Amino acid sequence: MPPILQRLQQATKMMSRRKILLLVLGCSTLSLLIHQGAQLSWYPRLFPLSCPPLQDSPPRPKHMTVAFLKTHKTAGTTVQNILFRFAERHNLTVALPHPRCEHQFCYPRNFSAHFVHPATRPPHVLASHLRFDRAELEGLMPPGTVYVTILREPAAMFESLFTYYNQYCPAFRRVPNASLEAFCAPQGY
Protein backbone atom coordinates (compact mmCIF):
# COMPACT_ATOMS: atom_id res chain seq x y z
CA MET A 1 0.00 0.00 0.00
CA PRO A 2 1.42 3.44 -0.91
CA PRO A 3 2.66 5.49 2.08
CA ILE A 4 0.25 8.33 1.35
CA LEU A 5 -2.69 5.93 1.52
CA GLN A 6 -1.40 4.51 4.80
CA ARG A 7 -1.09 7.99 6.30
CA LEU A 8 -4.58 8.89 5.09
CA GLN A 9 -5.93 5.69 6.61
CA GLN A 10 -4.22 6.42 9.95
CA ALA A 11 -5.54 9.99 9.94
CA THR A 12 -9.08 8.72 9.28
CA LYS A 13 -8.86 6.28 12.21
CA MET A 14 -7.51 9.00 14.48
CA MET A 15 -10.33 11.37 13.46
CA SER A 16 -12.90 8.66 14.14
CA ARG A 17 -11.42 8.10 17.59
CA ARG A 18 -11.47 11.83 18.27
CA LYS A 19 -15.11 12.07 17.21
CA ILE A 20 -16.04 9.18 19.50
CA LEU A 21 -14.12 10.73 22.39
CA LEU A 22 -15.80 14.11 21.83
CA LEU A 23 -19.23 12.45 21.64
CA VAL A 24 -18.63 10.57 24.91
CA LEU A 25 -17.32 13.70 26.63
CA GLY A 26 -20.25 15.76 25.36
CA CYS A 27 -22.85 13.20 26.46
CA SER A 28 -21.16 12.84 29.86
CA THR A 29 -21.06 16.60 30.39
CA LEU A 30 -24.69 17.02 29.36
CA SER A 31 -25.74 14.16 31.62
CA LEU A 32 -23.80 15.65 34.53
CA LEU A 33 -25.38 19.07 34.01
CA ILE A 34 -28.88 17.61 33.79
CA HIS A 35 -28.55 15.30 36.79
CA GLN A 36 -26.48 17.53 39.08
CA GLY A 37 -27.77 20.90 37.90
CA ALA A 38 -30.54 21.04 40.49
CA GLN A 39 -27.94 21.09 43.30
CA LEU A 40 -25.87 23.87 41.75
CA SER A 41 -26.99 27.40 42.59
CA TRP A 42 -25.28 28.88 39.50
CA TYR A 43 -26.80 26.31 37.12
CA PRO A 44 -29.99 28.12 35.98
CA ARG A 45 -28.19 31.39 35.28
CA LEU A 46 -25.24 29.96 33.34
CA PHE A 47 -26.92 27.05 31.57
CA PRO A 48 -30.55 27.87 30.80
CA LEU A 49 -31.97 24.77 29.13
CA SER A 50 -35.17 26.41 27.96
CA CYS A 51 -36.34 29.62 26.39
CA PRO A 52 -38.31 32.09 28.46
CA PRO A 53 -42.04 31.52 28.09
CA LEU A 54 -43.79 33.45 25.35
CA GLN A 55 -46.41 35.92 26.45
CA ASP A 56 -49.99 34.65 26.43
CA SER A 57 -48.99 31.06 25.67
CA PRO A 58 -50.08 28.39 28.14
CA PRO A 59 -47.49 25.76 29.09
CA ARG A 60 -47.56 22.67 26.92
CA PRO A 61 -47.76 19.26 28.54
CA LYS A 62 -44.87 16.79 28.27
CA HIS A 63 -45.14 14.06 25.69
CA MET A 64 -45.60 10.95 27.78
CA THR A 65 -45.71 8.46 24.88
CA VAL A 66 -42.60 8.04 22.75
CA ALA A 67 -41.56 5.45 20.17
CA PHE A 68 -37.81 5.63 19.58
CA LEU A 69 -36.91 3.85 16.35
CA LYS A 70 -33.48 2.68 17.48
CA THR A 71 -30.95 2.23 14.70
CA HIS A 72 -27.58 0.49 14.79
CA LYS A 73 -24.37 2.42 15.48
CA THR A 74 -25.97 5.86 15.94
CA ALA A 75 -25.57 6.38 19.72
CA GLY A 76 -29.08 4.98 20.06
CA THR A 77 -28.23 3.13 23.27
CA THR A 78 -27.53 6.47 24.97
CA VAL A 79 -30.92 7.84 23.90
CA GLN A 80 -32.56 4.54 24.89
CA ASN A 81 -31.05 4.85 28.37
CA ILE A 82 -32.35 8.42 28.69
CA LEU A 83 -35.84 7.28 27.66
CA PHE A 84 -35.74 4.40 30.16
CA ARG A 85 -34.83 6.86 32.92
CA PHE A 86 -37.62 9.21 31.81
CA ALA A 87 -40.10 6.33 31.92
CA GLU A 88 -38.92 5.28 35.37
CA ARG A 89 -39.09 8.82 36.73
CA HIS A 90 -42.65 9.27 35.44
CA ASN A 91 -43.85 5.73 36.23
CA LEU A 92 -44.46 4.89 32.56
CA THR A 93 -44.68 1.43 31.01
CA VAL A 94 -41.81 0.52 28.68
CA ALA A 95 -42.45 -2.00 25.90
CA LEU A 96 -40.05 -4.89 26.38
CA PRO A 97 -39.46 -7.68 23.88
CA HIS A 98 -41.07 -11.05 24.44
CA PRO A 99 -38.47 -13.56 25.76
CA ARG A 100 -38.47 -15.46 22.46
CA CYS A 101 -37.24 -12.23 20.79
CA GLU A 102 -34.26 -11.79 23.14
CA HIS A 103 -33.32 -8.11 23.68
CA GLN A 104 -34.66 -6.90 20.34
CA PHE A 105 -38.19 -7.16 18.97
CA CYS A 106 -37.37 -10.32 16.94
CA TYR A 107 -35.09 -8.20 14.75
CA PRO A 108 -34.55 -8.44 11.76
CA ARG A 109 -38.16 -9.56 11.22
CA ASN A 110 -40.72 -6.82 10.59
CA PHE A 111 -42.13 -5.56 13.88
CA SER A 112 -45.33 -7.10 15.19
CA ALA A 113 -47.21 -6.15 18.35
CA HIS A 114 -46.99 -9.86 19.24
CA PHE A 115 -43.24 -9.37 19.81
CA VAL A 116 -44.01 -7.19 22.87
CA HIS A 117 -44.10 -8.93 26.25
CA PRO A 118 -47.75 -8.98 27.43
CA ALA A 119 -46.79 -7.60 30.87
CA THR A 120 -45.53 -4.40 29.20
CA ARG A 121 -48.68 -3.63 27.21
CA PRO A 122 -50.01 -1.06 26.57
CA PRO A 123 -46.68 0.78 26.54
CA HIS A 124 -45.91 4.46 26.92
CA VAL A 125 -42.31 4.13 25.72
CA LEU A 126 -40.82 1.85 23.06
CA ALA A 127 -37.05 2.06 22.63
CA SER A 128 -35.48 -1.22 21.46
CA HIS A 129 -34.23 -2.29 18.03
CA LEU A 130 -37.03 -3.17 15.65
CA ARG A 131 -37.79 -3.17 11.94
CA PHE A 132 -40.33 -0.41 11.35
CA ASP A 133 -43.92 -1.36 10.52
CA ARG A 134 -46.14 1.70 10.74
CA ALA A 135 -49.48 -0.11 11.06
CA GLU A 136 -48.22 -2.41 13.84
CA LEU A 137 -46.66 0.46 15.80
CA GLU A 138 -49.72 2.68 15.46
CA GLY A 139 -51.88 -0.23 16.63
CA LEU A 140 -49.66 -0.77 19.68
CA MET A 141 -48.82 2.78 20.76
CA PRO A 142 -51.44 5.24 22.07
CA PRO A 143 -52.69 8.10 19.86
CA GLY A 144 -50.45 11.16 20.02
CA THR A 145 -47.26 9.12 20.34
CA VAL A 146 -44.14 10.97 19.21
CA TYR A 147 -41.92 8.93 16.85
CA VAL A 148 -38.20 9.77 16.83
CA THR A 149 -35.00 8.25 15.46
CA ILE A 150 -31.35 9.10 14.86
CA LEU A 151 -29.80 9.33 11.40
CA ARG A 152 -26.08 9.11 10.77
CA GLU A 153 -23.95 9.86 7.72
CA PRO A 154 -24.08 6.54 5.80
CA ALA A 155 -20.37 6.06 5.02
CA ALA A 156 -19.27 6.61 8.63
CA MET A 157 -22.10 4.39 9.82
CA PHE A 158 -21.06 1.59 7.44
CA GLU A 159 -17.44 1.83 8.59
CA SER A 160 -18.61 1.50 12.19
CA LEU A 161 -20.92 -1.42 11.33
CA PHE A 162 -18.14 -3.17 9.43
CA THR A 163 -15.77 -2.90 12.39
CA TYR A 164 -18.42 -3.95 14.91
CA TYR A 165 -19.86 -6.89 12.98
CA ASN A 166 -16.73 -8.24 11.26
CA GLN A 167 -16.66 -11.20 13.68
CA TYR A 168 -20.37 -12.02 13.31
CA CYS A 169 -21.46 -11.30 9.74
CA PRO A 170 -20.36 -14.01 7.26
CA ALA A 171 -19.83 -11.50 4.42
CA PHE A 172 -17.51 -9.40 6.61
CA ARG A 173 -15.75 -12.37 8.20
CA ARG A 174 -14.47 -13.60 4.80
CA VAL A 175 -12.60 -10.33 4.16
CA PRO A 176 -8.80 -10.75 4.41
CA ASN A 177 -7.39 -9.08 7.54
CA ALA A 178 -10.86 -7.62 8.27
CA SER A 179 -9.91 -4.82 5.87
CA LEU A 180 -12.62 -2.36 4.86
CA GLU A 181 -10.49 -1.38 1.85
CA ALA A 182 -10.44 -5.02 0.68
CA PHE A 183 -14.19 -5.30 1.17
CA CYS A 184 -14.82 -2.14 -0.88
CA ALA A 185 -12.27 -2.93 -3.61
CA PRO A 186 -13.84 -3.32 -7.08
CA GLN A 187 -12.17 -6.69 -7.69
CA GLY A 188 -13.74 -8.09 -4.51
CA TYR A 189 -12.05 -10.49 -2.13
JSON list of C-alpha atoms in Angstrom, two decimals:
[
{"chain": "A", "resi": 1, "resn": "MET", "atom": "CA", "xyz": [0.00, 0.00, 0.00]},
{"chain": "A", "resi": 2, "resn": "PRO", "atom": "CA", "xyz": [1.42, 3.44, -0.91]},
{"chain": "A", "resi": 3, "resn": "PRO", "atom": "CA", "xyz": [2.66, 5.49, 2.08]},
{"chain": "A", "resi": 4, "resn": "ILE", "atom": "CA", "xyz": [0.25, 8.33, 1.35]},
{"chain": "A", "resi": 5, "resn": "LEU", "atom": "CA", "xyz": [-2.69, 5.93, 1.52]},
{"chain": "A", "resi": 6, "resn": "GLN", "atom": "CA", "xyz": [-1.40, 4.51, 4.80]},
{"chain": "A", "resi": 7, "resn": "ARG", "atom": "CA", "xyz": [-1.09, 7.99, 6.30]},
{"chain": "A", "resi": 8, "resn": "LEU", "atom": "CA", "xyz": [-4.58, 8.89, 5.09]},
{"chain": "A", "resi": 9, "resn": "GLN", "atom": "CA", "xyz": [-5.93, 5.69, 6.61]},
{"chain": "A", "resi": 10, "resn": "GLN", "atom": "CA", "xyz": [-4.22, 6.42, 9.95]},
{"chain": "A", "resi": 11, "resn": "ALA", "atom": "CA", "xyz": [-5.54, 9.99, 9.94]},
{"chain": "A", "resi": 12, "resn": "THR", "atom": "CA", "xyz": [-9.08, 8.72, 9.28]},
{"chain": "A", "resi": 13, "resn": "LYS", "atom": "CA", "xyz": [-8.86, 6.28, 12.21]},
{"chain": "A", "resi": 14, "resn": "MET", "atom": "CA", "xyz": [-7.51, 9.00, 14.48]},
{"chain": "A", "resi": 15, "resn": "MET", "atom": "CA", "xyz": [-10.33, 11.37, 13.46]},
{"chain": "A", "resi": 16, "resn": "SER", "atom": "CA", "xyz": [-12.90, 8.66, 14.14]},
{"chain": "A", "resi": 17, "resn": "ARG", "atom": "CA", "xyz": [-11.42, 8.10, 17.59]},
{"chain": "A", "resi": 18, "resn": "ARG", "atom": "CA", "xyz": [-11.47, 11.83, 18.27]},
{"chain": "A", "resi": 19, "resn": "LYS", "atom": "CA", "xyz": [-15.11, 12.07, 17.21]},
{"chain": "A", "resi": 20, "resn": "ILE", "atom": "CA", "xyz": [-16.04, 9.18, 19.50]},
{"chain": "A", "resi": 21, "resn": "LEU", "atom": "CA", "xyz": [-14.12, 10.73, 22.39]},
{"chain": "A", "resi": 22, "resn": "LEU", "atom": "CA", "xyz": [-15.80, 14.11, 21.83]},
{"chain": "A", "resi": 23, "resn": "LEU", "atom": "CA", "xyz": [-19.23, 12.45, 21.64]},
{"chain": "A", "resi": 24, "resn": "VAL", "atom": "CA", "xyz": [-18.63, 10.57, 24.91]},
{"chain": "A", "resi": 25, "resn": "LEU", "atom": "CA", "xyz": [-17.32, 13.70, 26.63]},
{"chain": "A", "resi": 26, "resn": "GLY", "atom": "CA", "xyz": [-20.25, 15.76, 25.36]},
{"chain": "A", "resi": 27, "resn": "CYS", "atom": "CA", "xyz": [-22.85, 13.20, 26.46]},
{"chain": "A", "resi": 28, "resn": "SER", "atom": "CA", "xyz": [-21.16, 12.84, 29.86]},
{"chain": "A", "resi": 29, "resn": "THR", "atom": "CA", "xyz": [-21.06, 16.60, 30.39]},
{"chain": "A", "resi": 30, "resn": "LEU", "atom": "CA", "xyz": [-24.69, 17.02, 29.36]},
{"chain": "A", "resi": 31, "resn": "SER", "atom": "CA", "xyz": [-25.74, 14.16, 31.62]},
{"chain": "A", "resi": 32, "resn": "LEU", "atom": "CA", "xyz": [-23.80, 15.65, 34.53]},
{"chain": "A", "resi": 33, "resn": "LEU", "atom": "CA", "xyz": [-25.38, 19.07, 34.01]},
{"chain": "A", "resi": 34, "resn": "ILE", "atom": "CA", "xyz": [-28.88, 17.61, 33.79]},
{"chain": "A", "resi": 35, "resn": "HIS", "atom": "CA", "xyz": [-28.55, 15.30, 36.79]},
{"chain": "A", "resi": 36, "resn": "GLN", "atom": "CA", "xyz": [-26.48, 17.53, 39.08]},
{"chain": "A", "resi": 37, "resn": "GLY", "atom": "CA", "xyz": [-27.77, 20.90, 37.90]},
{"chain": "A", "resi": 38, "resn": "ALA", "atom": "CA", "xyz": [-30.54, 21.04, 40.49]},
{"chain": "A", "resi": 39, "resn": "GLN", "atom": "CA", "xyz": [-27.94, 21.09, 43.30]},
{"chain": "A", "resi": 40, "resn": "LEU", "atom": "CA", "xyz": [-25.87, 23.87, 41.75]},
{"chain": "A", "resi": 41, "resn": "SER", "atom": "CA", "xyz": [-26.99, 27.40, 42.59]},
{"chain": "A", "resi": 42, "resn": "TRP", "atom": "CA", "xyz": [-25.28, 28.88, 39.50]},
{"chain": "A", "resi": 43, "resn": "TYR", "atom": "CA", "xyz": [-26.80, 26.31, 37.12]},
{"chain": "A", "resi": 44, "resn": "PRO", "atom": "CA", "xyz": [-29.99, 28.12, 35.98]},
{"chain": "A", "resi": 45, "resn": "ARG", "atom": "CA", "xyz": [-28.19, 31.39, 35.28]},
{"chain": "A", "resi": 46, "resn": "LEU", "atom": "CA", "xyz": [-25.24, 29.96, 33.34]},
{"chain": "A", "resi": 47, "resn": "PHE", "atom": "CA", "xyz": [-26.92, 27.05, 31.57]},
{"chain": "A", "resi": 48, "resn": "PRO", "atom": "CA", "xyz": [-30.55, 27.87, 30.80]},
{"chain": "A", "resi": 49, "resn": "LEU", "atom": "CA", "xyz": [-31.97, 24.77, 29.13]},
{"chain": "A", "resi": 50, "resn": "SER", "atom": "CA", "xyz": [-35.17, 26.41, 27.96]},
{"chain": "A", "resi": 51, "resn": "CYS", "atom": "CA", "xyz": [-36.34, 29.62, 26.39]},
{"chain": "A", "resi": 52, "resn": "PRO", "atom": "CA", "xyz": [-38.31, 32.09, 28.46]},
{"chain": "A", "resi": 53, "resn": "PRO", "atom": "CA", "xyz": [-42.04, 31.52, 28.09]},
{"chain": "A", "resi": 54, "resn": "LEU", "atom": "CA", "xyz": [-43.79, 33.45, 25.35]},
{"chain": "A", "resi": 55, "resn": "GLN", "atom": "CA", "xyz": [-46.41, 35.92, 26.45]},
{"chain": "A", "resi": 56, "resn": "ASP", "atom": "CA", "xyz": [-49.99, 34.65, 26.43]},
{"chain": "A", "resi": 57, "resn": "SER", "atom": "CA", "xyz": [-48.99, 31.06, 25.67]},
{"chain": "A", "resi": 58, "resn": "PRO", "atom": "CA", "xyz": [-50.08, 28.39, 28.14]},
{"chain": "A", "resi": 59, "resn": "PRO", "atom": "CA", "xyz": [-47.49, 25.76, 29.09]},
{"chain": "A", "resi": 60, "resn": "ARG", "atom": "CA", "xyz": [-47.56, 22.67, 26.92]},
{"chain": "A", "resi": 61, "resn": "PRO", "atom": "CA", "xyz": [-47.76, 19.26, 28.54]},
{"chain": "A", "resi": 62, "resn": "LYS", "atom": "CA", "xyz": [-44.87, 16.79, 28.27]},
{"chain": "A", "resi": 63, "resn": "HIS", "atom": "CA", "xyz": [-45.14, 14.06, 25.69]},
{"chain": "A", "resi": 64, "resn": "MET", "atom": "CA", "xyz": [-45.60, 10.95, 27.78]},
{"chain": "A", "resi": 65, "resn": "THR", "atom": "CA", "xyz": [-45.71, 8.46, 24.88]},
{"chain": "A", "resi": 66, "resn": "VAL", "atom": "CA", "xyz": [-42.60, 8.04, 22.75]},
{"chain": "A", "resi": 67, "resn": "ALA", "atom": "CA", "xyz": [-41.56, 5.45, 20.17]},
{"chain": "A", "resi": 68, "resn": "PHE", "atom": "CA", "xyz": [-37.81, 5.63, 19.58]},
{"chain": "A", "resi": 69, "resn": "LEU", "atom": "CA", "xyz": [-36.91, 3.85, 16.35]},
{"chain": "A", "resi": 70, "resn": "LYS", "atom": "CA", "xyz": [-33.48, 2.68, 17.48]},
{"chain": "A", "resi": 71, "resn": "THR", "atom": "CA", "xyz": [-30.95, 2.23, 14.70]},
{"chain": "A", "resi": 72, "resn": "HIS", "atom": "CA", "xyz": [-27.58, 0.49, 14.79]},
{"chain": "A", "resi": 73, "resn": "LYS", "atom": "CA", "xyz": [-24.37, 2.42, 15.48]},
{"chain": "A", "resi": 74, "resn": "THR", "atom": "CA", "xyz": [-25.97, 5.86, 15.94]},
{"chain": "A", "resi": 75, "resn": "ALA", "atom": "CA", "xyz": [-25.57, 6.38, 19.72]},
{"chain": "A", "resi": 76, "resn": "GLY", "atom": "CA", "xyz": [-29.08, 4.98, 20.06]},
{"chain": "A", "resi": 77, "resn": "THR", "atom": "CA", "xyz": [-28.23, 3.13, 23.27]},
{"chain": "A", "resi": 78, "resn": "THR", "atom": "CA", "xyz": [-27.53, 6.47, 24.97]},
{"chain": "A", "resi": 79, "resn": "VAL", "atom": "CA", "xyz": [-30.92, 7.84, 23.90]},
{"chain": "A", "resi": 80, "resn": "GLN", "atom": "CA", "xyz": [-32.56, 4.54, 24.89]},
{"chain": "A", "resi": 81, "resn": "ASN", "atom": "CA", "xyz": [-31.05, 4.85, 28.37]},
{"chain": "A", "resi": 82, "resn": "ILE", "atom": "CA", "xyz": [-32.35, 8.42, 28.69]},
{"chain": "A", "resi": 83, "resn": "LEU", "atom": "CA", "xyz": [-35.84, 7.28, 27.66]},
{"chain": "A", "resi": 84, "resn": "PHE", "atom": "CA", "xyz": [-35.74, 4.40, 30.16]},
{"chain": "A", "resi": 85, "resn": "ARG", "atom": "CA", "xyz": [-34.83, 6.86, 32.92]},
{"chain": "A", "resi": 86, "resn": "PHE", "atom": "CA", "xyz": [-37.62, 9.21, 31.81]},
{"chain": "A", "resi": 87, "resn": "ALA", "atom": "CA", "xyz": [-40.10, 6.33, 31.92]},
{"chain": "A", "resi": 88, "resn": "GLU", "atom": "CA", "xyz": [-38.92, 5.28, 35.37]},
{"chain": "A", "resi": 89, "resn": "ARG", "atom": "CA", "xyz": [-39.09, 8.82, 36.73]},
{"chain": "A", "resi": 90, "resn": "HIS", "atom": "CA", "xyz": [-42.65, 9.27, 35.44]},
{"chain": "A", "resi": 91, "resn": "ASN", "atom": "CA", "xyz": [-43.85, 5.73, 36.23]},
{"chain": "A", "resi": 92, "resn": "LEU", "atom": "CA", "xyz": [-44.46, 4.89, 32.56]},
{"chain": "A", "resi": 93, "resn": "THR", "atom": "CA", "xyz": [-44.68, 1.43, 31.01]},
{"chain": "A", "resi": 94, "resn": "VAL", "atom": "CA", "xyz": [-41.81, 0.52, 28.68]},
{"chain": "A", "resi": 95, "resn": "ALA", "atom": "CA", "xyz": [-42.45, -2.00, 25.90]},
{"chain": "A", "resi": 96, "resn": "LEU", "atom": "CA", "xyz": [-40.05, -4.89, 26.38]},
{"chain": "A", "resi": 97, "resn": "PRO", "atom": "CA", "xyz": [-39.46, -7.68, 23.88]},
{"chain": "A", "resi": 98, "resn": "HIS", "atom": "CA", "xyz": [-41.07, -11.05, 24.44]},
{"chain": "A", "resi": 99, "resn": "PRO", "atom": "CA", "xyz": [-38.47, -13.56, 25.76]},
{"chain": "A", "resi": 100, "resn": "ARG", "atom": "CA", "xyz": [-38.47, -15.46, 22.46]},
{"chain": "A", "resi": 101, "resn": "CYS", "atom": "CA", "xyz": [-37.24, -12.23, 20.79]},
{"chain": "A", "resi": 102, "resn": "GLU", "atom": "CA", "xyz": [-34.26, -11.79, 23.14]},
{"chain": "A", "resi": 103, "resn": "HIS", "atom": "CA", "xyz": [-33.32, -8.11, 23.68]},
{"chain": "A", "resi": 104, "resn": "GLN", "atom": "CA", "xyz": [-34.66, -6.90, 20.34]},
{"chain": "A", "resi": 105, "resn": "PHE", "atom": "CA", "xyz": [-38.19, -7.16, 18.97]},
{"chain": "A", "resi": 106, "resn": "CYS", "atom": "CA", "xyz": [-37.37, -10.32, 16.94]},
{"chain": "A", "resi": 107, "resn": "TYR", "atom": "CA", "xyz": [-35.09, -8.20, 14.75]},
{"chain": "A", "resi": 108, "resn": "PRO", "atom": "CA", "xyz": [-34.55, -8.44, 11.76]},
{"chain": "A", "resi": 109, "resn": "ARG", "atom": "CA", "xyz": [-38.16, -9.56, 11.22]},
{"chain": "A", "resi": 110, "resn": "ASN", "atom": "CA", "xyz": [-40.72, -6.82, 10.59]},
{"chain": "A", "resi": 111, "resn": "PHE", "atom": "CA", "xyz": [-42.13, -5.56, 13.88]},
{"chain": "A", "resi": 112, "resn": "SER", "atom": "CA", "xyz": [-45.33, -7.10, 15.19]},
{"chain": "A", "resi": 113, "resn": "ALA", "atom": "CA", "xyz": [-47.21, -6.15, 18.35]},
{"chain": "A", "resi": 114, "resn": "HIS", "atom": "CA", "xyz": [-46.99, -9.86, 19.24]},
{"chain": "A", "resi": 115, "resn": "PHE", "atom": "CA", "xyz": [-43.24, -9.37, 19.81]},
{"chain": "A", "resi": 116, "resn": "VAL", "atom": "CA", "xyz": [-44.01, -7.19, 22.87]},
{"chain": "A", "resi": 117, "resn": "HIS", "atom": "CA", "xyz": [-44.10, -8.93, 26.25]},
{"chain": "A", "resi": 118, "resn": "PRO", "atom": "CA", "xyz": [-47.75, -8.98, 27.43]},
{"chain": "A", "resi": 119, "resn": "ALA", "atom": "CA", "xyz": [-46.79, -7.60, 30.87]},
{"chain": "A", "resi": 120, "resn": "THR", "atom": "CA", "xyz": [-45.53, -4.40, 29.20]},
{"chain": "A", "resi": 121, "resn": "ARG", "atom": "CA", "xyz": [-48.68, -3.63, 27.21]},
{"chain": "A", "resi": 122, "resn": "PRO", "atom": "CA", "xyz": [-50.01, -1.06, 26.57]},
{"chain": "A", "resi": 123, "resn": "PRO", "atom": "CA", "xyz": [-46.68, 0.78, 26.54]},
{"chain": "A", "resi": 124, "resn": "HIS", "atom": "CA", "xyz": [-45.91, 4.46, 26.92]},
{"chain": "A", "resi": 125, "resn": "VAL", "atom": "CA", "xyz": [-42.31, 4.13, 25.72]},
{"chain": "A", "resi": 126, "resn": "LEU", "atom": "CA", "xyz": [-40.82, 1.85, 23.06]},
{"chain": "A", "resi": 127, "resn": "ALA", "atom": "CA", "xyz": [-37.05, 2.06, 22.63]},
{"chain": "A", "resi": 128, "resn": "SER", "atom": "CA", "xyz": [-35.48, -1.22, 21.46]},
{"chain": "A", "resi": 129, "resn": "HIS", "atom": "CA", "xyz": [-34.23, -2.29, 18.03]},
{"chain": "A", "resi": 130, "resn": "LEU", "atom": "CA", "xyz": [-37.03, -3.17, 15.65]},
{"chain": "A", "resi": 131, "resn": "ARG", "atom": "CA", "xyz": [-37.79, -3.17, 11.94]},
{"chain": "A", "resi": 132, "resn": "PHE", "atom": "CA", "xyz": [-40.33, -0.41, 11.35]},
{"chain": "A", "resi": 133, "resn": "ASP", "atom": "CA", "xyz": [-43.92, -1.36, 10.52]},
{"chain": "A", "resi": 134, "resn": "ARG", "atom": "CA", "xyz": [-46.14, 1.70, 10.74]},
{"chain": "A", "resi": 135, "resn": "ALA", "atom": "CA", "xyz": [-49.48, -0.11, 11.06]},
{"chain": "A", "resi": 136, "resn": "GLU", "atom": "CA", "xyz": [-48.22, -2.41, 13.84]},
{"chain": "A", "resi": 137, "resn": "LEU", "atom": "CA", "xyz": [-46.66, 0.46, 15.80]},
{"chain": "A", "resi": 138, "resn": "GLU", "atom": "CA", "xyz": [-49.72, 2.68, 15.46]},
{"chain": "A", "resi": 139, "resn": "GLY", "atom": "CA", "xyz": [-51.88, -0.23, 16.63]},
{"chain": "A", "resi": 140, "resn": "LEU", "atom": "CA", "xyz": [-49.66, -0.77, 19.68]},
{"chain": "A", "resi": 141, "resn": "MET", "atom": "CA", "xyz": [-48.82, 2.78, 20.76]},
{"chain": "A", "resi": 142, "resn": "PRO", "atom": "CA", "xyz": [-51.44, 5.24, 22.07]},
{"chain": "A", "resi": 143, "resn": "PRO", "atom": "CA", "xyz": [-52.69, 8.10, 19.86]},
{"chain": "A", "resi": 144, "resn": "GLY", "atom": "CA", "xyz": [-50.45, 11.16, 20.02]},
{"chain": "A", "resi": 145, "resn": "THR", "atom": "CA", "xyz": [-47.26, 9.12, 20.34]},
{"chain": "A", "resi": 146, "resn": "VAL", "atom": "CA", "xyz": [-44.14, 10.97, 19.21]},
{"chain": "A", "resi": 147, "resn": "TYR", "atom": "CA", "xyz": [-41.92, 8.93, 16.85]},
{"chain": "A", "resi": 148, "resn": "VAL", "atom": "CA", "xyz": [-38.20, 9.77, 16.83]},
{"chain": "A", "resi": 149, "resn": "THR", "atom": "CA", "xyz": [-35.00, 8.25, 15.46]},
{"chain": "A", "resi": 150, "resn": "ILE", "atom": "CA", "xyz": [-31.35, 9.10, 14.86]},
{"chain": "A", "resi": 151, "resn": "LEU", "atom": "CA", "xyz": [-29.80, 9.33, 11.40]},
{"chain": "A", "resi": 152, "resn": "ARG", "atom": "CA", "xyz": [-26.08, 9.11, 10.77]},
{"chain": "A", "resi": 153, "resn": "GLU", "atom": "CA", "xyz": [-23.95, 9.86, 7.72]},
{"chain": "A", "resi": 154, "resn": "PRO", "atom": "CA", "xyz": [-24.08, 6.54, 5.80]},
{"chain": "A", "resi": 155, "resn": "ALA", "atom": "CA", "xyz": [-20.37, 6.06, 5.02]},
{"chain": "A", "resi": 156, "resn": "ALA", "atom": "CA", "xyz": [-19.27, 6.61, 8.63]},
{"chain": "A", "resi": 157, "resn": "MET", "atom": "CA", "xyz": [-22.10, 4.39, 9.82]},
{"chain": "A", "resi": 158, "resn": "PHE", "atom": "CA", "xyz": [-21.06, 1.59, 7.44]},
{"chain": "A", "resi": 159, "resn": "GLU", "atom": "CA", "xyz": [-17.44, 1.83, 8.59]},
{"chain": "A", "resi": 160, "resn": "SER", "atom": "CA", "xyz": [-18.61, 1.50, 12.19]},
{"chain": "A", "resi": 161, "resn": "LEU", "atom": "CA", "xyz": [-20.92, -1.42, 11.33]},
{"chain": "A", "resi": 162, "resn": "PHE", "atom": "CA", "xyz": [-18.14, -3.17, 9.43]},
{"chain": "A", "resi": 163, "resn": "THR", "atom": "CA", "xyz": [-15.77, -2.90, 12.39]},
{"chain": "A", "resi": 164, "resn": "TYR", "atom": "CA", "xyz": [-18.42, -3.95, 14.91]},
{"chain": "A", "resi": 165, "resn": "TYR", "atom": "CA", "xyz": [-19.86, -6.89, 12.98]},
{"chain": "A", "resi": 166, "resn": "ASN", "atom": "CA", "xyz": [-16.73, -8.24, 11.26]},
{"chain": "A", "resi": 167, "resn": "GLN", "atom": "CA", "xyz": [-16.66, -11.20, 13.68]},
{"chain": "A", "resi": 168, "resn": "TYR", "atom": "CA", "xyz": [-20.37, -12.02, 13.31]},
{"chain": "A", "resi": 169, "resn": "CYS", "atom": "CA", "xyz": [-21.46, -11.30, 9.74]},
{"chain": "A", "resi": 170, "resn": "PRO", "atom": "CA", "xyz": [-20.36, -14.01, 7.26]},
{"chain": "A", "resi": 171, "resn": "ALA", "atom": "CA", "xyz": [-19.83, -11.50, 4.42]},
{"chain": "A", "resi": 172, "resn": "PHE", "atom": "CA", "xyz": [-17.51, -9.40, 6.61]},
{"chain": "A", "resi": 173, "resn": "ARG", "atom": "CA", "xyz": [-15.75, -12.37, 8.20]},
{"chain": "A", "resi": 174, "resn": "ARG", "atom": "CA", "xyz": [-14.47, -13.60, 4.80]},
{"chain": "A", "resi": 175, "resn": "VAL", "atom": "CA", "xyz": [-12.60, -10.33, 4.16]},
{"chain": "A", "resi": 176, "resn": "PRO", "atom": "CA", "xyz": [-8.80, -10.75, 4.41]},
{"chain": "A", "resi": 177, "resn": "ASN", "atom": "CA", "xyz": [-7.39, -9.08, 7.54]},
{"chain": "A", "resi": 178, "resn": "ALA", "atom": "CA", "xyz": [-10.86, -7.62, 8.27]},
{"chain": "A", "resi": 179, "resn": "SER", "atom": "CA", "xyz": [-9.91, -4.82, 5.87]},
{"chain": "A", "resi": 180, "resn": "LEU", "atom": "CA", "xyz": [-12.62, -2.36, 4.86]},
{"chain": "A", "resi": 181, "resn": "GLU", "atom": "CA", "xyz": [-10.49, -1.38, 1.85]},
{"chain": "A", "resi": 182, "resn": "ALA", "atom": "CA", "xyz": [-10.44, -5.02, 0.68]},
{"chain": "A", "resi": 183, "resn": "PHE", "atom": "CA", "xyz": [-14.19, -5.30, 1.17]},
{"chain": "A", "resi": 184, "resn": "CYS", "atom": "CA", "xyz": [-14.82, -2.14, -0.88]},
{"chain": "A", "resi": 185, "resn": "ALA", "atom": "CA", "xyz": [-12.27, -2.93, -3.61]},
{"chain": "A", "resi": 186, "resn": "PRO", "atom": "CA", "xyz": [-13.84, -3.32, -7.08]},
{"chain": "A", "resi": 187, "resn": "GLN", "atom": "CA", "xyz": [-12.17, -6.69, -7.69]},
{"chain": "A", "resi": 188, "resn": "GLY", "atom": "CA", "xyz": [-13.74, -8.09, -4.51]},
{"chain": "A", "resi": 189, "resn": "TYR", "atom": "CA", "xyz": [-12.05, -10.49, -2.13]}
]
